[in-house]
Short mmCIF file of C-alpha atoms in Angstrom, two decimals:
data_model
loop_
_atom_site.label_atom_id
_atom_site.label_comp_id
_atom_site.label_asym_id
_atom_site.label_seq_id
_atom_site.Cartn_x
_atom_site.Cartn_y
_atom_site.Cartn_z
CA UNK A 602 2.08 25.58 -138.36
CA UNK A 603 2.75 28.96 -138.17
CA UNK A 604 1.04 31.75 -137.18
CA UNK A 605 0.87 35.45 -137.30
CA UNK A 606 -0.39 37.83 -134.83
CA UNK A 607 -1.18 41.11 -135.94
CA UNK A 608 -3.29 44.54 -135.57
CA UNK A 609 -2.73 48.11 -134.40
CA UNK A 610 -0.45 49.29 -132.25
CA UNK A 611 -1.42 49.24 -128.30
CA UNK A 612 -4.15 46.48 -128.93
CA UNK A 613 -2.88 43.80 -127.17
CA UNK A 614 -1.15 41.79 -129.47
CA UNK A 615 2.32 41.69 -127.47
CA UNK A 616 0.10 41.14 -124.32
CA UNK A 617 -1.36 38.27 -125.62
CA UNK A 618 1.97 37.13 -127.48
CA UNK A 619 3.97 37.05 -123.90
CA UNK A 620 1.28 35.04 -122.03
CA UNK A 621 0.96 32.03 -124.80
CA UNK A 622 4.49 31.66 -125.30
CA UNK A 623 5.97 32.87 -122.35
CA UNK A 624 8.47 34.72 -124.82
CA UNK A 625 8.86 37.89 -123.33
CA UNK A 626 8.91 39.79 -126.11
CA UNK A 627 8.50 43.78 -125.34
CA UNK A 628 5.65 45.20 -124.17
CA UNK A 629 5.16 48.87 -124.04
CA UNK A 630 2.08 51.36 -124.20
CA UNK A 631 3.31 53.19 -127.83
CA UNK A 632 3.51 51.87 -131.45
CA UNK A 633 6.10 49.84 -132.55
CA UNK A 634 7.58 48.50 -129.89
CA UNK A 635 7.77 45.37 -131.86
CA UNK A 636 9.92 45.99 -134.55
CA UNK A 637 11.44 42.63 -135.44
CA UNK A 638 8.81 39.92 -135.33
CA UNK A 639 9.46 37.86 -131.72
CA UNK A 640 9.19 33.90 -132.33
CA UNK A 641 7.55 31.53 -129.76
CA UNK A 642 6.61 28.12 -129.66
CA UNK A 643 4.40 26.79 -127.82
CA UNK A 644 2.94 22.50 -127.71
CA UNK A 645 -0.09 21.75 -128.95
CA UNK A 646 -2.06 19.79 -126.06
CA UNK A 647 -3.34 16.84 -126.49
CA UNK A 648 -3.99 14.15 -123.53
CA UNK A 649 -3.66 11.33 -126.19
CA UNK A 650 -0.54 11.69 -125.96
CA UNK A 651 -0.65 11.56 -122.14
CA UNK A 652 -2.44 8.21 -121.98
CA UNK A 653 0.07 6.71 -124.59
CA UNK A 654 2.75 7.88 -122.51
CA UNK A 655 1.88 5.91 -119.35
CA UNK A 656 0.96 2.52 -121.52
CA UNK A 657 4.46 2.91 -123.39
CA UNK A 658 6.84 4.51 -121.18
CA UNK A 659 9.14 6.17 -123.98
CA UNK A 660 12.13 7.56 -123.95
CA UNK A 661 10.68 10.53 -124.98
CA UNK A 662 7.51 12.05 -125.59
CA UNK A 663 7.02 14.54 -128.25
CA UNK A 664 4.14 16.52 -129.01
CA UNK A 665 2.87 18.49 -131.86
CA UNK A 666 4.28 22.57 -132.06
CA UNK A 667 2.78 25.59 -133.53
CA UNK A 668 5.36 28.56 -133.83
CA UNK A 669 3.37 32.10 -133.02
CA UNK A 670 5.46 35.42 -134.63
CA UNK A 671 4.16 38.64 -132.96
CA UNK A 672 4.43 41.02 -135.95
CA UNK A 673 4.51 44.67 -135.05
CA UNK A 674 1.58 47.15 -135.39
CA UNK A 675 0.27 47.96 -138.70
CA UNK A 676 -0.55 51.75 -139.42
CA UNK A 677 -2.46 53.14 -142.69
CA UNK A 678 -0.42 53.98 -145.38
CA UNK A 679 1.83 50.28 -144.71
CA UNK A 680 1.16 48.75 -148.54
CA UNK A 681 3.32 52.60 -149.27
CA UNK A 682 5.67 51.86 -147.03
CA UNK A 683 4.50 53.92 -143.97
CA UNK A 684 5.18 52.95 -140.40
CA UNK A 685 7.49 50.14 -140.83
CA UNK A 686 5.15 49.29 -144.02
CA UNK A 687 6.73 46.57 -146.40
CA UNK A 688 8.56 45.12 -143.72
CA UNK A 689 5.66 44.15 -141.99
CA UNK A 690 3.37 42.71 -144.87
CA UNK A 691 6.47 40.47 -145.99
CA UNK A 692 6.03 38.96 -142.28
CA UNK A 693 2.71 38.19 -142.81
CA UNK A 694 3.33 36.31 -145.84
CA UNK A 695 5.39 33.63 -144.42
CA UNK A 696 2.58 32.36 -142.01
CA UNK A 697 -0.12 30.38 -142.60
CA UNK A 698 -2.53 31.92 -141.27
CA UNK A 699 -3.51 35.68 -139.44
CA UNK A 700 -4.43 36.11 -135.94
CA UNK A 701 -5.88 39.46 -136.19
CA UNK A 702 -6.20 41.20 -132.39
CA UNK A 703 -8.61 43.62 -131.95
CA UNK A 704 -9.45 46.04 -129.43
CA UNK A 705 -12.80 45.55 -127.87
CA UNK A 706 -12.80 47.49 -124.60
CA UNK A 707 -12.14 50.94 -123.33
CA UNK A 708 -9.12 51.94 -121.04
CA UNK A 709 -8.34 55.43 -120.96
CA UNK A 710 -4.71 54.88 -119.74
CA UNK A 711 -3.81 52.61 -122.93
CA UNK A 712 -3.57 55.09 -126.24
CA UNK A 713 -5.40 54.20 -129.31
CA UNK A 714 -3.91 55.43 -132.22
CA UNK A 715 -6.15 56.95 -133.85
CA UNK A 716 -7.37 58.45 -130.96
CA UNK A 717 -10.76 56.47 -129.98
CA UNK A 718 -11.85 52.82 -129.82
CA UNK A 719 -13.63 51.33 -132.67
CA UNK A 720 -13.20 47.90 -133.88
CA UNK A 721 -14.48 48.14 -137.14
CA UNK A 722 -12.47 50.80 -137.90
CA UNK A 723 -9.69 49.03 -136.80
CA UNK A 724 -9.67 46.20 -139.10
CA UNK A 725 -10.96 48.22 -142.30
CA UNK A 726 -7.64 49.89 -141.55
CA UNK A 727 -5.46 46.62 -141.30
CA UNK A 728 -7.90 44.47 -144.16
CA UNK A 729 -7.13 48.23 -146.69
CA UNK A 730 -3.50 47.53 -146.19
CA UNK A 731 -3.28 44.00 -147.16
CA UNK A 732 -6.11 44.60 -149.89
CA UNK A 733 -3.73 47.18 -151.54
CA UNK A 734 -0.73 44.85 -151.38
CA UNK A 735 -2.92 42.46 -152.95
CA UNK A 736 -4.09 44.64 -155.67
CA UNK A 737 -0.22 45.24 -156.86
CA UNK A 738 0.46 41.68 -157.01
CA UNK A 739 -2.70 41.35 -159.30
CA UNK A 740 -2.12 44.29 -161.30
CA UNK A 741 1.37 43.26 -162.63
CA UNK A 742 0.39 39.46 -163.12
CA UNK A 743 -2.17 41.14 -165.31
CA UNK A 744 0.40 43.27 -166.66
CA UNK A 745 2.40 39.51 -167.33
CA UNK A 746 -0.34 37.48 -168.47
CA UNK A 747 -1.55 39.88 -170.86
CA UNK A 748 2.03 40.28 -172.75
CA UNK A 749 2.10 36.01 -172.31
CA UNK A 750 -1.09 35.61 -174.55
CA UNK A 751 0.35 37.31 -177.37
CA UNK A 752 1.81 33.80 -177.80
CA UNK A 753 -1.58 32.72 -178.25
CA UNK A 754 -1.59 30.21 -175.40
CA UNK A 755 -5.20 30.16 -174.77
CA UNK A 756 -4.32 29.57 -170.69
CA UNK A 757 -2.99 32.96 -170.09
CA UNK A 758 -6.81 34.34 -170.83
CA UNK A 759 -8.30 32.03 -168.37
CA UNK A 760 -5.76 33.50 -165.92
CA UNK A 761 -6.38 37.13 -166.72
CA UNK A 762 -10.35 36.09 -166.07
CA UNK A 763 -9.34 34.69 -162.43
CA UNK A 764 -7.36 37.68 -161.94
CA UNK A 765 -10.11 40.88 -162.62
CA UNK A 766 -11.90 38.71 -160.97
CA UNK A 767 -9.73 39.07 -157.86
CA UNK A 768 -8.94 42.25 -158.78
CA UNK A 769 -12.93 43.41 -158.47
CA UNK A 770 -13.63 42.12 -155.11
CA UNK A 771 -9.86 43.96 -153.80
CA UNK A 772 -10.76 47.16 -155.37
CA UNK A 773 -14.61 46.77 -153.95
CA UNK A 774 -12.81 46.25 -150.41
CA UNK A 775 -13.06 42.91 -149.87
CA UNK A 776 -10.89 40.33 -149.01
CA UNK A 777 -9.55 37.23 -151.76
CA UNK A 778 -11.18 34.75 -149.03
CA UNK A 779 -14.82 35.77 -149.56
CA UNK A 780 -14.49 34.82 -153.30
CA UNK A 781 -16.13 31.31 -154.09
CA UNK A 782 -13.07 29.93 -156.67
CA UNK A 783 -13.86 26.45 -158.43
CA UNK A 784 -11.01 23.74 -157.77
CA UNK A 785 -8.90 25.01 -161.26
CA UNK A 786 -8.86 28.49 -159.90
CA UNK A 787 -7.93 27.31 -156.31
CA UNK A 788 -4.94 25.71 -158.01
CA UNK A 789 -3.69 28.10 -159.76
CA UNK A 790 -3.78 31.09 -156.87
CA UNK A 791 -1.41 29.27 -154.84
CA UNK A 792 1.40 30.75 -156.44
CA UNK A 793 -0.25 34.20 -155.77
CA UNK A 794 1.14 34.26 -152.21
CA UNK A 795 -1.96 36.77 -151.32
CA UNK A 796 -2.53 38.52 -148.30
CA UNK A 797 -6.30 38.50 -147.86
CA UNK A 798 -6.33 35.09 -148.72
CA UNK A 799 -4.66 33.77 -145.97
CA UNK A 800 -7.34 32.21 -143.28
CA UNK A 801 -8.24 34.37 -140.09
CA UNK A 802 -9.59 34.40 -136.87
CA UNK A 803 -10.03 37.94 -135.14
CA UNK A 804 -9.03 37.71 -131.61
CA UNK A 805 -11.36 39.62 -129.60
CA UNK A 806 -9.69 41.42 -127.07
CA UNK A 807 -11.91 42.27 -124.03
CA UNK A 808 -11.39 43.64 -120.56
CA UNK A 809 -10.77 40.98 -117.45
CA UNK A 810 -14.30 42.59 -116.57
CA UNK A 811 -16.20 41.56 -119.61
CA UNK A 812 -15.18 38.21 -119.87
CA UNK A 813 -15.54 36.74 -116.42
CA UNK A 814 -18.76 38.49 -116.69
CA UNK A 815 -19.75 37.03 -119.68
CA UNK A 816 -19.63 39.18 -123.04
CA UNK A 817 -23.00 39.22 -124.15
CA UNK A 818 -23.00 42.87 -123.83
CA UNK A 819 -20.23 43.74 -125.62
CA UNK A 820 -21.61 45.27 -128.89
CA UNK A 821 -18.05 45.19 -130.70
CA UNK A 822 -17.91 41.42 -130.34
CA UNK A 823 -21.22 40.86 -131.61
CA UNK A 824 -20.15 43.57 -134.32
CA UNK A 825 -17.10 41.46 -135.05
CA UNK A 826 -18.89 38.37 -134.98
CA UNK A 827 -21.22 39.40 -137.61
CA UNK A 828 -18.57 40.70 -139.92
CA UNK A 829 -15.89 37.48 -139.83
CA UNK A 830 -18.95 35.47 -141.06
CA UNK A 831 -19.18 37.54 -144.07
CA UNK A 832 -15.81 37.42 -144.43
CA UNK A 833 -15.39 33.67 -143.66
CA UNK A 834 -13.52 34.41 -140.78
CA UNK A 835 -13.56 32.87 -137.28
CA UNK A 836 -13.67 35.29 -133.84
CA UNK A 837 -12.10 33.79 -130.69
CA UNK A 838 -12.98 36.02 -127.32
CA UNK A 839 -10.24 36.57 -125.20
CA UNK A 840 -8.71 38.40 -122.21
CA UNK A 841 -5.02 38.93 -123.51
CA UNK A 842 -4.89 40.30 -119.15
CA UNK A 843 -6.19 37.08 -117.66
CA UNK A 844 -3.92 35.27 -120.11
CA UNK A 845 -1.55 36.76 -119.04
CA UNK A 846 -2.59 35.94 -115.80
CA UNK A 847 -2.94 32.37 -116.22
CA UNK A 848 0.61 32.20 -117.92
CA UNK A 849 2.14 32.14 -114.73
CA UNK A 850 0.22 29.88 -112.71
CA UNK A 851 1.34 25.92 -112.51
CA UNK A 852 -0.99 23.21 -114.01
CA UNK A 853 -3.09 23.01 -110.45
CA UNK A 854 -3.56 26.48 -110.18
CA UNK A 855 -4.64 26.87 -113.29
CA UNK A 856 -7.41 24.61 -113.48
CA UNK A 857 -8.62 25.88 -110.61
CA UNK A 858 -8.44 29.74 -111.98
CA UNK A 859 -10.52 28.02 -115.07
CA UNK A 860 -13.35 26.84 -113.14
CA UNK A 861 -13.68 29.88 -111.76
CA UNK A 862 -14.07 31.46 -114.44
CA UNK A 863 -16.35 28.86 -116.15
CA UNK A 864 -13.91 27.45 -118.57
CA UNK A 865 -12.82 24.04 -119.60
CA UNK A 866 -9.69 26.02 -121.59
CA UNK A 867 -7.37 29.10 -121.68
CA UNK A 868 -7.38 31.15 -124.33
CA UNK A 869 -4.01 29.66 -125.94
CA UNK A 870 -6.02 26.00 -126.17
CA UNK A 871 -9.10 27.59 -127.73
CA UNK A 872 -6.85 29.51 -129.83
CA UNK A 873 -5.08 26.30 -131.04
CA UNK A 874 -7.99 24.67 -131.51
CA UNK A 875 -9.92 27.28 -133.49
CA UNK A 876 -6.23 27.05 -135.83
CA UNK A 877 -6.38 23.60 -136.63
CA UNK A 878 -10.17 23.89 -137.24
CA UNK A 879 -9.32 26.95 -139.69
CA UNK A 880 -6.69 25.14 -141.66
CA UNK A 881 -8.09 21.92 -141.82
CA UNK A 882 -5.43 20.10 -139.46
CA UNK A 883 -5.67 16.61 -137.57
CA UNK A 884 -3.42 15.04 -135.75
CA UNK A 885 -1.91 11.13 -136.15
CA UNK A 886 0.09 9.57 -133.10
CA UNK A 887 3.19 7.36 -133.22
CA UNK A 888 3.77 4.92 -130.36
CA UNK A 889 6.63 2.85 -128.66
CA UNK A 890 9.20 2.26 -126.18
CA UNK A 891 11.61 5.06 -128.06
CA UNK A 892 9.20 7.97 -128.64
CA UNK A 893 5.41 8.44 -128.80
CA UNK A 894 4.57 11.52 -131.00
CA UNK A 895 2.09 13.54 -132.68
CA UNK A 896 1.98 14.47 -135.77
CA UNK A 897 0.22 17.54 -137.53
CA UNK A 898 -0.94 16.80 -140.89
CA UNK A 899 -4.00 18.46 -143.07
CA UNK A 900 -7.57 16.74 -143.07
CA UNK A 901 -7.91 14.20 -145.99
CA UNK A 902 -4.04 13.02 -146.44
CA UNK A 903 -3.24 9.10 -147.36
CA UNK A 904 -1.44 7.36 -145.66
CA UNK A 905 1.90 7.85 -147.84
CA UNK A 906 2.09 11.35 -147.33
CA UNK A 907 1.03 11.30 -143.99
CA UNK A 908 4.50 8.94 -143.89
CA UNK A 909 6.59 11.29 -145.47
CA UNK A 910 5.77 13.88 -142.57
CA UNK A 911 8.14 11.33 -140.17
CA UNK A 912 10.82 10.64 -143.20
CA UNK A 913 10.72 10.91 -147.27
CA UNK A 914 11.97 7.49 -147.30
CA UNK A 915 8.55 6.54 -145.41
CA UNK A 916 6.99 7.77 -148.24
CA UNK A 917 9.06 7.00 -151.20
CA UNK A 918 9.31 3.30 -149.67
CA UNK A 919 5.51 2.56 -148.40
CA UNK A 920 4.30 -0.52 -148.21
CA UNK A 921 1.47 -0.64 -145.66
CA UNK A 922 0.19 1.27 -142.65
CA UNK A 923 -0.77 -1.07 -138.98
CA UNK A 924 -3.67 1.22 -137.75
CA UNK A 925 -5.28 1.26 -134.64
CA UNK A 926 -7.75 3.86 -133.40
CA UNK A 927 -6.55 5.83 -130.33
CA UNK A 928 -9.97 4.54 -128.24
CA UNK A 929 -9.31 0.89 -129.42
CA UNK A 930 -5.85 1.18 -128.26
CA UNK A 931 -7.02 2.69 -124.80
CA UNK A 932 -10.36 0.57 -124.76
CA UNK A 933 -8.10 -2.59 -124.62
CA UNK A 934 -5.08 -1.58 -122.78
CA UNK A 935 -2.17 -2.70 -124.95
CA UNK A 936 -1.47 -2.90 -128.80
CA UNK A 937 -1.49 -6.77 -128.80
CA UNK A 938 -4.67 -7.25 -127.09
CA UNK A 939 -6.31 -4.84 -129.89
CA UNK A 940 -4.26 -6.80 -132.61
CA UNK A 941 -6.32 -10.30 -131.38
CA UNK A 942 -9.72 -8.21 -131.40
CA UNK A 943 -8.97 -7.46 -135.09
CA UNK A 944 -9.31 -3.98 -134.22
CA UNK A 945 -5.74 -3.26 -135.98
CA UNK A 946 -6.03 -2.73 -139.53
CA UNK A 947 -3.42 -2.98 -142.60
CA UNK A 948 -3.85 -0.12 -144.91
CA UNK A 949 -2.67 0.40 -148.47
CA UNK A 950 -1.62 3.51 -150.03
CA UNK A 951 -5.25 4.80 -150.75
CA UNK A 952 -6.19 4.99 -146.90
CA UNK A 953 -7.18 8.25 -145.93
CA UNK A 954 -5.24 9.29 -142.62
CA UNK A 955 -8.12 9.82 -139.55
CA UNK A 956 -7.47 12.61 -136.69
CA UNK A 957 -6.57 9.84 -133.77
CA UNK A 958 -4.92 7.64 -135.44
CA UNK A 959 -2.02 5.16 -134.10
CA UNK A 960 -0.22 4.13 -136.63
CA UNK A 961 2.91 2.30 -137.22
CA UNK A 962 4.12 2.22 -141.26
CA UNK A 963 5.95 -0.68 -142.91
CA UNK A 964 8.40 0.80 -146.09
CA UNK A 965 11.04 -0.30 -147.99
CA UNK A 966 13.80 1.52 -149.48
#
């Protein structure tokens, strides 16, 4: 999973960047001083894999990734090139999904931009730039489709349909994820690569202040929080400062720095979890005395696809999946004892994958 992390310059983006992945990428108080997206990966944490750990003793334990990309500060005029314009967008279309930073607190030493804070205004300029994109991909498919049903190929006027259709809500100012699409149309806008389709969570950016005093009242959060619902986007509070903060404490220190503050998570864990919540991701575990593993896959998969995510031959050669839920496995201490409870299950290729999982796969190439 990737994601990207974007927004105006000076809003804490790189802030935030440096404290999840402990990257290091540049940090100054003007605009761009991002210029080439920074890369950092960071585990996903998950304590199932802790517990399977100690019953297996592996080799190796490896857990599930998401890659973060810092992508540098967007400026109006970007879809025409301003700023470091095209660059940018072309960034943005190779994640999967938009961590848009905003700035929701007042600091008279850090610039704005444009001069003031205002959230709003801050991601009508960001959501304009990405809408205009949008609106030339649409225009020449239009453009295409229209010279295609010439031929008289009936499908090229059900595209040009789903594509004003797009093209209304862009050119009304609104984003391709508020429009309801049937299955068909959700099909066929895949290979539309669109900005404003791509999921989102706004990452509410609030002083150290405001959120270990609670944010309740910070108007631009509950601002923000009522126009991601409309937009059928999610808003995750943070502190980029006290994640930064809590970057560089050790696991003991850390917890303690939570509790503290009243929190059973950082920011990066909430931030993970709102991601795989967003793009519809579980997680299935692999277990033995070589490796015990995680492994990301989206809600709903079968079991033969959820295969091919350790090898295509997995996939291409299934026979059967051994299943055991992750609390049977725990409940009864060892595989074999949950194998004589009958609590380990052989699975054809219809079974549909469940988040917790253990699961070893019999193939045959």
């Amino acid at each position: 999973m990737k994601l990207g992390i974007v927004g105006l310059p000076n809003v804490g983006k790189s802030t935030l960047f440096n404290a999840i992945t402990q990257a290091g990428a540049e940090s100054a108080n003007y605009p761009f001083c991002t210029i080439e997206p920074n890369v950092g990966v960071v585990t996903v944490p998950d304590y199932r894999l802790d517990d399977l750990t100690k019953m297996y003793t592996p080799e190796k334990t490896t857990p599930a990734i998401i890659e973060f990309v810092d992508i540098a500060g967007l400026v109006k005029g970007a879809s025409k090139g301003e700023g470091l314009g095209n660059k940018f967008l072309s960034h943005i279309r190779e994640v999967d999904a938009i961590v848009h930073v905003v700035r929701c607190f007042e600091d008279e030493n850090i610039v704005h931009v444009d001069g003031s804070i205002g959230p709003m205004r801050d991601i009508e300029t960001i959501n304009l730039e990405l809408i205009f994109a949008d609106l030339d991909i649409i225009n020449k498919r239009i453009d295409k489709a229209k010279k295609l049903m010439k031929s008289g190929d009936k499908k090229y006027q059900v595209e040009i349909e789903l594509l004003q259709k797009i093209c209304a809500a862009l050119e009304d100012g609104k984003s391709a994820r508020t429009i309801d699409f049937t299955a068909d149309e959700e099909e066929m806008i895949k290979d539309y690569a669109l900005l404003t389709l791509k999921p989102v969570i706004y990452a509410a950016n609030v002083s150290d202040e405001d959120f270990a005093n609670g944010i309740e009242n910070n108007a631009m959060v509950e601002e923000l929080k009522t126009f991601a619902a409309s937009e059928k986007a999610q808003v995750l509070t943070i502190s980029a400062k006290i994640e930064e903060e809590i970057a560089e404490l050790d696991a003991e220190e850390k917890l303690a720095f939570l509790s503290e503050l009243g929190l059973e998570k950082s920011g990066l864990d909430r931030l993970i979890q709102a991601s795989y919540t967003l793009l519809g991701l579980i997680s299935y575990l692999t277990a033995g005395p070589q490796e015990v593993r995680a492994w990301t896959i989206k809600r709903n998969t079968k079991a033969p696809q959820a295969a091919g995510k350790i090898h295509t031959d997995f996939e291409r050669g299934f026979i059967r999946a051994e299943v055991v839920s992750f609390d049977d496995l725990m409940a009864y201490g060892s595989y074999n004892v949950a194998k004589e409870k009958g609590l380990v299950r052989s699975e054809g290729k219809e079974y549909v994958v469940q988040d917790g999982d253990v699961i070893l796969f019999r193939f045959n190439v």
